[in-house]
mmCIF file of C-alpha atoms and ligand atoms in Angstrom:
data_model
loop_
_atom_site.group_PDB
_atom_site.id
_atom_site.type_symbol
_atom_site.label_atom_id
_atom_site.label_comp_id
_atom_site.label_asym_id
_atom_site.label_seq_id
_atom_site.Cartn_x
_atom_site.Cartn_y
_atom_site.Cartn_z
ATOM 1 C CA MET A 1 0.457 0.016 0.281
ATOM 2 C CA ARG A 2 1.023 3.612 -0.865
ATOM 3 C CA ASP A 3 -0.650 6.626 0.897
ATOM 4 C CA ARG A 4 0.023 9.772 0.329
ATOM 5 C CA ILE A 5 -1.421 12.421 3.303
ATOM 6 C CA LYS A 6 -2.248 15.378 3.880
ATOM 7 C CA VAL A 7 -0.705 18.150 6.123
ATOM 8 C CA ASN A 8 -3.174 20.823 5.904
ATOM 9 C CA SER A 9 -5.690 21.550 3.744
ATOM 10 C CA THR A 10 -3.675 23.435 1.354
ATOM 11 C CA LYS A 11 -0.595 21.333 1.265
ATOM 12 C CA GLU A 12 -0.331 17.731 0.449
ATOM 13 C CA LYS A 13 3.117 15.563 1.569
ATOM 14 C CA THR A 14 5.157 14.544 -0.338
ATOM 15 C CA ILE A 15 7.129 11.812 1.567
ATOM 16 C CA ALA A 16 4.941 8.487 0.349
ATOM 17 C CA LEU A 17 4.343 5.835 3.609
ATOM 18 C CA VAL A 18 5.239 2.124 1.900
ATOM 19 C CA ARG A 19 3.820 -0.951 4.067
ATOM 20 C CA SER A 20 4.913 -3.397 2.225
ATOM 21 C CA ARG A 21 7.639 -5.070 0.751
ATOM 22 C CA VAL A 22 6.014 -5.589 -2.597
ATOM 23 C CA ALA A 23 5.480 -1.800 -3.384
ATOM 24 C CA LEU A 24 8.493 -0.540 -1.606
ATOM 25 C CA GLN A 25 10.872 -2.917 -4.315
ATOM 26 C CA GLN A 26 8.381 -1.883 -7.279
ATOM 27 C CA GLN A 27 9.014 1.810 -6.406
ATOM 28 C CA VAL A 28 12.827 1.110 -6.038
ATOM 29 C CA ARG A 29 12.944 -0.523 -9.441
ATOM 30 C CA ASP A 30 11.503 2.635 -10.356
ATOM 31 C CA TRP A 31 13.963 4.724 -9.051
ATOM 32 C CA LYS A 32 17.025 2.944 -10.183
ATOM 33 C CA ALA A 33 15.407 1.905 -14.320
ATOM 34 C CA ALA A 34 14.813 6.003 -14.089
ATOM 35 C CA GLY A 35 18.533 6.205 -13.240
ATOM 36 C CA GLU A 36 19.396 7.080 -9.557
ATOM 37 C CA THR A 37 20.578 5.750 -6.638
ATOM 38 C CA VAL A 38 19.116 4.577 -3.585
ATOM 39 C CA GLY A 39 20.263 5.999 0.699
ATOM 40 C CA PHE A 40 18.648 3.332 3.399
ATOM 41 C CA VAL A 41 18.103 4.545 7.455
ATOM 42 C CA PRO A 42 16.805 2.017 9.485
ATOM 43 C CA THR A 43 15.218 2.786 12.615
ATOM 44 C CA MET A 44 13.058 2.224 15.409
ATOM 45 C CA GLY A 45 11.114 5.407 15.656
ATOM 46 C CA ALA A 46 11.005 7.811 17.975
ATOM 47 C CA LEU A 47 12.527 9.979 15.589
ATOM 48 C CA HIS A 48 15.186 12.285 17.361
ATOM 49 C CA GLY A 49 18.390 15.099 15.852
ATOM 50 C CA GLY A 50 20.042 12.437 15.190
ATOM 51 C CA HIS A 51 18.263 10.096 13.803
ATOM 52 C CA ILE A 52 17.130 13.740 10.826
ATOM 53 C CA SER A 53 21.205 13.251 10.646
ATOM 54 C CA LEU A 54 21.667 10.439 9.374
ATOM 55 C CA VAL A 55 18.329 11.182 6.400
ATOM 56 C CA GLU A 56 20.660 14.006 5.602
ATOM 57 C CA LYS A 57 23.851 11.446 5.070
ATOM 58 C CA ALA A 58 21.963 10.157 3.002
ATOM 59 C CA LYS A 59 20.726 12.558 0.889
ATOM 60 C CA GLU A 60 23.944 13.318 0.605
ATOM 61 C CA ASN A 61 25.357 9.925 -0.452
ATOM 62 C CA ALA A 62 21.826 9.354 -2.389
ATOM 63 C CA SER A 63 19.570 10.961 -4.706
ATOM 64 C CA ARG A 64 16.758 9.368 -3.424
ATOM 65 C CA VAL A 65 16.008 8.121 1.084
ATOM 66 C CA VAL A 66 14.223 5.819 2.340
ATOM 67 C CA THR A 67 13.311 5.502 5.932
ATOM 68 C CA SER A 68 12.049 2.015 7.391
ATOM 69 C CA ILE A 69 10.155 2.159 10.749
ATOM 70 C CA PHE A 70 9.862 -0.952 12.199
ATOM 71 C CA VAL A 71 10.598 -1.607 15.541
ATOM 72 C CA ASN A 72 12.402 -5.331 15.372
ATOM 73 C CA PRO A 73 10.283 -7.763 18.249
ATOM 74 C CA ALA A 74 13.079 -10.515 17.856
ATOM 75 C CA GLN A 75 15.765 -7.674 18.947
ATOM 76 C CA PHE A 76 14.394 -7.823 22.547
ATOM 77 C CA ALA A 77 14.244 -9.992 24.755
ATOM 78 C CA PRO A 78 11.667 -11.030 27.539
ATOM 79 C CA GLY A 79 10.986 -8.876 29.835
ATOM 80 C CA GLU A 80 12.826 -5.617 27.836
ATOM 81 C CA ASP A 81 11.055 -2.729 26.809
ATOM 82 C CA PHE A 82 9.025 -4.007 23.312
ATOM 83 C CA ASP A 83 5.618 -3.068 24.363
ATOM 84 C CA THR A 84 6.583 0.260 25.919
ATOM 85 C CA TYR A 85 9.460 1.018 23.712
ATOM 86 C CA PRO A 86 7.821 5.345 22.139
ATOM 87 C CA ARG A 87 5.876 4.256 19.400
ATOM 88 C CA ARG A 88 5.591 7.763 17.443
ATOM 89 C CA GLU A 89 3.884 7.218 13.664
ATOM 90 C CA ALA A 90 2.922 10.798 12.601
ATOM 91 C CA ASP A 91 5.397 12.552 14.324
ATOM 92 C CA ASP A 92 7.621 10.875 12.728
ATOM 93 C CA VAL A 93 6.957 10.504 9.405
ATOM 94 C CA ALA A 94 6.225 14.934 9.329
ATOM 95 C CA LEU A 95 10.696 14.503 10.661
ATOM 96 C CA LEU A 96 11.125 12.560 7.984
ATOM 97 C CA GLU A 97 9.218 14.878 5.626
ATOM 98 C CA ALA A 98 10.622 18.216 6.353
ATOM 99 C CA ALA A 99 14.796 16.536 6.998
ATOM 100 C CA GLY A 100 12.944 14.976 2.396
ATOM 101 C CA CYS A 101 13.200 12.311 2.483
ATOM 102 C CA ASP A 102 11.037 10.346 -0.165
ATOM 103 C CA VAL A 103 9.639 6.798 1.924
ATOM 104 C CA VAL A 104 9.157 6.205 4.560
ATOM 105 C CA TYR A 105 8.774 2.080 5.093
ATOM 106 C CA LEU A 106 6.651 0.630 7.399
ATOM 107 C CA PRO A 107 5.887 -2.830 7.477
ATOM 108 C CA GLY A 108 4.347 -5.024 10.168
ATOM 109 C CA VAL A 109 5.698 -7.594 11.603
ATOM 110 C CA ALA A 110 3.983 -9.809 9.190
ATOM 111 C CA GLU A 111 5.899 -8.189 6.632
ATOM 112 C CA MET A 112 9.548 -9.022 8.285
ATOM 113 C CA TYR A 113 9.022 -12.436 9.296
ATOM 114 C CA PRO A 114 5.891 -13.786 6.633
ATOM 115 C CA ASP A 115 4.209 -17.211 8.950
ATOM 116 C CA GLY A 116 6.489 -19.683 9.801
ATOM 117 C CA SER A 117 9.807 -18.277 9.292
ATOM 118 C CA VAL A 118 12.797 -19.462 9.700
ATOM 119 C CA THR A 119 15.975 -18.090 8.924
ATOM 120 C CA ASP A 120 17.708 -16.078 10.376
ATOM 121 C CA VAL A 121 20.925 -14.227 10.471
ATOM 122 C CA ARG A 122 24.204 -14.021 13.168
ATOM 123 C CA VAL A 123 28.060 -12.778 12.637
ATOM 124 C CA ASN A 124 29.179 -14.840 15.338
ATOM 125 C CA GLY A 125 32.163 -14.307 18.197
ATOM 126 C CA MET A 126 31.388 -10.057 17.466
ATOM 127 C CA SER A 127 27.989 -10.607 18.153
ATOM 128 C CA ASP A 128 28.792 -12.318 21.840
ATOM 129 C CA LEU A 129 31.324 -9.654 22.470
ATOM 130 C CA LEU A 130 30.134 -5.784 25.013
ATOM 131 C CA ASP A 131 26.423 -5.765 24.586
ATOM 132 C CA GLY A 132 26.056 -9.170 23.179
ATOM 133 C CA VAL A 133 26.971 -10.227 27.459
ATOM 134 C CA TYR A 134 24.388 -8.273 28.393
ATOM 135 C CA ARG A 135 21.851 -8.826 25.699
ATOM 136 C CA PRO A 136 22.896 -12.102 24.170
ATOM 137 C CA HIS A 137 19.599 -11.683 21.980
ATOM 138 C CA PHE A 138 20.249 -8.571 20.871
ATOM 139 C CA PHE A 139 22.496 -8.402 17.122
ATOM 140 C CA TYR A 140 20.855 -11.983 16.132
ATOM 141 C CA GLY A 141 17.614 -9.936 16.617
ATOM 142 C CA VAL A 142 19.896 -6.411 14.646
ATOM 143 C CA ALA A 143 21.369 -8.552 11.694
ATOM 144 C CA THR A 144 18.360 -11.029 11.029
ATOM 145 C CA ILE A 145 15.957 -7.584 10.622
ATOM 146 C CA VAL A 146 18.553 -5.876 8.835
ATOM 147 C CA ALA A 147 19.673 -7.984 5.950
ATOM 148 C CA ARG A 148 15.835 -8.366 5.451
ATOM 149 C CA LEU A 149 15.146 -4.678 5.285
ATOM 150 C CA PHE A 150 17.978 -4.254 2.516
ATOM 151 C CA LEU A 151 16.751 -7.243 0.792
ATOM 152 C CA HIS A 152 13.337 -5.405 0.561
ATOM 153 C CA ALA A 153 15.161 -1.804 -0.305
ATOM 154 C CA GLN A 154 17.805 -2.965 -1.818
ATOM 155 C CA PRO A 155 19.491 0.066 -1.065
ATOM 156 C CA ASP A 156 23.342 1.624 -2.897
ATOM 157 C CA VAL A 157 23.923 2.520 0.761
ATOM 158 C CA ALA A 158 22.794 2.829 4.082
ATOM 159 C CA VAL A 159 23.785 4.659 7.074
ATOM 160 C CA PHE A 160 23.564 4.075 10.440
ATOM 161 C CA GLY A 161 24.688 5.923 13.186
ATOM 162 C CA GLU A 162 27.654 5.618 15.237
ATOM 163 C CA LYS A 163 26.272 6.054 18.235
ATOM 164 C CA ASP A 164 25.221 2.323 18.640
ATOM 165 C CA TYR A 165 29.341 1.965 17.775
ATOM 166 C CA GLN A 166 28.933 -2.056 18.250
ATOM 167 C CA GLN A 167 25.931 -2.891 15.983
ATOM 168 C CA LEU A 168 27.475 -0.350 12.778
ATOM 169 C CA GLN A 169 30.819 -2.350 12.989
ATOM 170 C CA ILE A 170 28.631 -5.573 12.974
ATOM 171 C CA ILE A 171 26.633 -4.830 9.825
ATOM 172 C CA ARG A 172 29.373 -3.587 7.990
ATOM 173 C CA ARG A 173 30.899 -7.897 8.976
ATOM 174 C CA MET A 174 27.372 -8.917 7.647
ATOM 175 C CA VAL A 175 27.077 -7.095 4.570
ATOM 176 C CA ARG A 176 30.982 -7.658 3.690
ATOM 177 C CA ASP A 177 30.406 -11.858 3.843
ATOM 178 C CA LEU A 178 26.707 -12.295 3.124
ATOM 179 C CA GLY A 179 28.132 -9.629 -0.288
ATOM 180 C CA PHE A 180 25.818 -7.375 0.132
ATOM 181 C CA PRO A 181 25.913 -4.778 -2.870
ATOM 182 C CA ILE A 182 25.349 -2.071 -0.463
ATOM 183 C CA ARG A 183 27.944 0.889 0.635
ATOM 184 C CA ILE A 184 27.480 1.160 5.042
ATOM 185 C CA VAL A 185 28.088 4.999 5.984
ATOM 186 C CA GLY A 186 28.144 5.822 9.742
ATOM 187 C CA GLY A 187 26.968 9.430 10.430
ATOM 188 C CA GLU A 188 28.438 11.078 13.652
ATOM 189 C CA THR A 189 26.449 10.398 17.171
ATOM 190 C CA CYS A 190 24.788 13.671 17.599
ATOM 191 C CA ARG A 191 25.047 15.470 21.850
ATOM 192 C CA ASP A 192 22.444 17.392 23.771
ATOM 193 C CA ARG A 193 24.605 20.605 25.531
ATOM 194 C CA ASP A 194 26.125 17.393 27.968
ATOM 195 C CA GLY A 195 27.469 15.424 25.781
ATOM 196 C CA LEU A 196 24.551 12.485 26.567
ATOM 197 C CA ALA A 197 23.741 11.108 23.026
ATOM 198 C CA GLN A 198 20.465 11.486 21.133
ATOM 199 C CA SER A 199 18.867 8.231 21.802
ATOM 200 C CA SER A 200 14.884 7.458 21.730
ATOM 201 C CA ARG A 201 15.712 5.490 25.167
ATOM 202 C CA ASN A 202 16.263 8.644 26.820
ATOM 203 C CA LEU A 203 12.792 9.877 27.052
ATOM 204 C CA TYR A 204 12.318 6.910 30.062
ATOM 205 C CA LEU A 205 14.353 9.731 32.138
ATOM 206 C CA SER A 206 13.108 11.533 35.265
ATOM 207 C CA PRO A 207 14.314 14.434 34.772
ATOM 208 C CA ASP A 208 16.702 13.761 37.930
ATOM 209 C CA GLU A 209 18.140 11.399 35.615
ATOM 210 C CA ARG A 210 18.246 13.185 32.797
ATOM 211 C CA ARG A 211 20.458 15.618 35.161
ATOM 212 C CA THR A 212 22.568 12.487 36.058
ATOM 213 C CA ALA A 213 22.543 11.292 32.440
ATOM 214 C CA GLY A 214 25.743 13.520 31.002
ATOM 215 C CA ALA A 215 28.346 12.076 33.451
ATOM 216 C CA LEU A 216 28.550 9.124 31.143
ATOM 217 C CA TYR A 217 29.464 10.311 28.222
ATOM 218 C CA ALA A 218 31.596 13.132 30.375
ATOM 219 C CA ALA A 219 33.692 9.269 32.058
ATOM 220 C CA LEU A 220 34.346 8.635 28.556
ATOM 221 C CA HIS A 221 35.197 12.111 27.512
ATOM 222 C CA ARG A 222 38.115 11.936 29.670
ATOM 223 C CA ALA A 223 39.211 9.289 29.820
ATOM 224 C CA ALA A 224 39.306 8.820 26.303
ATOM 225 C CA VAL A 225 41.766 12.392 26.739
ATOM 226 C CA ARG A 226 44.062 10.291 29.521
ATOM 227 C CA LEU A 227 44.035 7.255 26.164
ATOM 228 C CA SER A 228 45.626 9.746 24.396
ATOM 229 C CA ILE A 229 48.268 10.790 26.216
ATOM 230 C CA GLY A 230 49.733 7.846 27.055
ATOM 231 C CA ALA A 231 47.462 6.390 30.753
ATOM 232 C CA LEU A 232 47.023 2.885 31.243
ATOM 233 C CA PRO A 233 43.728 1.957 29.111
ATOM 234 C CA GLY A 234 43.567 -0.244 32.891
ATOM 235 C CA ASP A 235 43.207 2.913 34.827
ATOM 236 C CA ALA A 236 41.197 5.006 32.858
ATOM 237 C CA ARG A 237 38.953 2.422 32.354
ATOM 238 C CA ALA A 238 38.616 1.804 36.072
ATOM 239 C CA GLU A 239 38.620 5.745 36.704
ATOM 240 C CA ALA A 240 35.801 6.104 33.791
ATOM 241 C CA ALA A 241 33.294 3.855 35.842
ATOM 242 C CA ALA A 242 34.178 5.724 38.907
ATOM 243 C CA HIS A 243 33.364 8.766 37.523
ATOM 244 C CA ILE A 244 30.149 7.561 36.264
ATOM 245 C CA LEU A 245 28.982 5.610 39.156
ATOM 246 C CA LYS A 246 29.568 8.602 42.347
ATOM 247 C CA ALA A 247 27.729 10.865 39.289
ATOM 248 C CA GLY A 248 24.235 8.275 40.558
ATOM 249 C CA PHE A 249 24.221 5.937 37.548
ATOM 250 C CA ARG A 250 23.041 2.473 39.613
ATOM 251 C CA SER A 251 25.983 0.237 37.813
ATOM 252 C CA VAL A 252 28.098 0.664 35.203
ATOM 253 C CA ASP A 253 27.439 -2.523 32.692
ATOM 254 C CA TYR A 254 31.327 -2.411 31.231
ATOM 255 C CA ILE A 255 33.779 0.428 30.123
ATOM 256 C CA ALA A 256 36.294 -1.657 27.462
ATOM 257 C CA LEU A 257 38.438 0.231 24.765
ATOM 258 C CA VAL A 258 39.240 -2.102 22.124
ATOM 259 C CA ASP A 259 39.981 -2.491 18.096
ATOM 260 C CA PRO A 260 38.410 -0.171 15.997
ATOM 261 C CA ASP A 261 37.030 -2.742 13.492
ATOM 262 C CA THR A 262 37.115 -5.996 15.362
ATOM 263 C CA LEU A 263 35.861 -5.155 18.632
ATOM 264 C CA ALA A 264 38.910 -7.468 20.226
ATOM 265 C CA ALA A 265 39.172 -6.382 23.930
ATOM 266 C CA LEU A 266 43.093 -3.806 23.999
ATOM 267 C CA PRO A 267 46.128 -5.005 26.948
ATOM 268 C CA ASP A 268 44.358 -2.756 29.809
ATOM 269 C CA ASP A 269 48.786 -2.767 30.903
ATOM 270 C CA VAL A 270 49.676 -1.552 27.494
ATOM 271 C CA PRO A 271 49.744 2.102 26.883
ATOM 272 C CA LEU A 272 48.171 2.749 23.142
ATOM 273 C CA ALA A 273 50.871 3.113 20.302
ATOM 274 C CA GLN A 274 51.593 6.585 19.343
ATOM 275 C CA GLY A 275 49.468 6.825 15.582
ATOM 276 C CA SER A 276 46.340 3.657 16.408
ATOM 277 C CA ALA A 277 43.699 4.558 17.274
ATOM 278 C CA ALA A 278 40.694 2.287 19.354
ATOM 279 C CA ARG A 279 37.682 3.050 20.448
ATOM 280 C CA LEU A 280 36.351 3.171 24.246
ATOM 281 C CA LEU A 281 33.144 1.688 24.719
ATOM 282 C CA GLY A 282 29.978 2.491 27.956
ATOM 283 C CA ALA A 283 27.201 0.815 29.071
ATOM 284 C CA GLY A 284 25.543 2.000 32.460
ATOM 285 C CA TRP A 285 21.803 1.343 34.006
ATOM 286 C CA LEU A 286 20.721 4.680 35.151
ATOM 287 C CA GLY A 287 17.574 3.875 37.224
ATOM 288 C CA ARG A 288 15.665 1.870 34.700
ATOM 289 C CA THR A 289 17.597 3.204 31.874
ATOM 290 C CA ARG A 290 20.155 1.353 29.955
ATOM 291 C CA LEU A 291 22.514 3.870 28.311
ATOM 292 C CA ILE A 292 25.537 3.225 25.515
ATOM 293 C CA ASP A 293 27.448 5.654 24.648
ATOM 294 C CA ASN A 294 31.423 5.440 22.291
ATOM 295 C CA LEU A 295 33.880 7.749 21.711
ATOM 296 C CA SER A 296 36.957 7.059 19.144
ATOM 297 C CA VAL A 297 40.489 7.701 20.744
ATOM 298 C CA SER A 298 44.004 8.750 18.859
ATOM 299 C CA ARG A 299 46.964 9.056 20.033
HETATM 300 O O1 PAF B 301 19.613 1.143 15.582
HETATM 301 C C1 PAF B 301 18.593 0.493 15.605
HETATM 302 O O2 PAF B 301 17.042 1.250 15.622
HETATM 303 C C2 PAF B 301 17.921 -0.612 15.368
HETATM 304 O O3 PAF B 301 18.623 -1.736 15.629
HETATM 305 C C3 PAF B 301 17.707 -1.146 13.599
HETATM 306 C C4 PAF B 301 18.696 -0.998 13.208
HETATM 307 C C5 PAF B 301 16.854 -0.223 13.113
HETATM 308 C C6 PAF B 301 17.491 -2.469 13.579
HETATM 309 O O4 PAF B 301 15.907 -3.119 13.880
#
């Protein structure tokens, strides 16, 4: 189905809402036949400035942009926030139209997981590290849905936020391993004034928690500076965790310094080599909300 919707009585929307795989594939085929290129931004909705910056990046890299909104049940474990995850279709569509997105793909569960569907995609190894330790189901659900979305949207380029750095690297690996003819582009993390990375889950924070939330970025930033001048990774990680807990986080799942491509942990007792780069990632709980963030580190 392909709806045209009205913004108000005088202006017709230029964005199209597509709910079926077949209609999306037809639209993409038509564009490609006309010599256009397609950029794709997969999301779970509840869009914020970070998502819009990904749409803008897709526009820089392709002549047409498709954004999908699908809250993927396969990446939530029982007891996680699938039921309460914010769903705001009308607001999201308005934001995407203002950003110049051409098509919003809004598949239902049956479109993404047809009855009796039993095929999963697993990027082994990388999916079991870092967040994968705490959310063992998560990256298998992500790889499976992104592979399916790629087959529906058939883009030339797909844009993923660096805010979810482990996800971005896993998607890059999946694309390489499976030979998807898609260029993956990373979009810089958008931050609030205190450094908090923009995320749909920030909506869960109480006003008090929101005041504390910037401590995750502050601690990672301080650790990144220390690492860039030769601090031992073990010391920088421990200091960052202590800073986050002191600020009021309930717990820290991890602060990790890893190889930026493979995500393999770097040794705690060896300073970063001159001229080398790494990624510093952290995750912690503020009340009932789990926040993640990461920064690039170089020496
Ligand atoms: O980053 C997200 O919003 C989701 O993990 C994604 C990539 C849309 C897959 O559901």
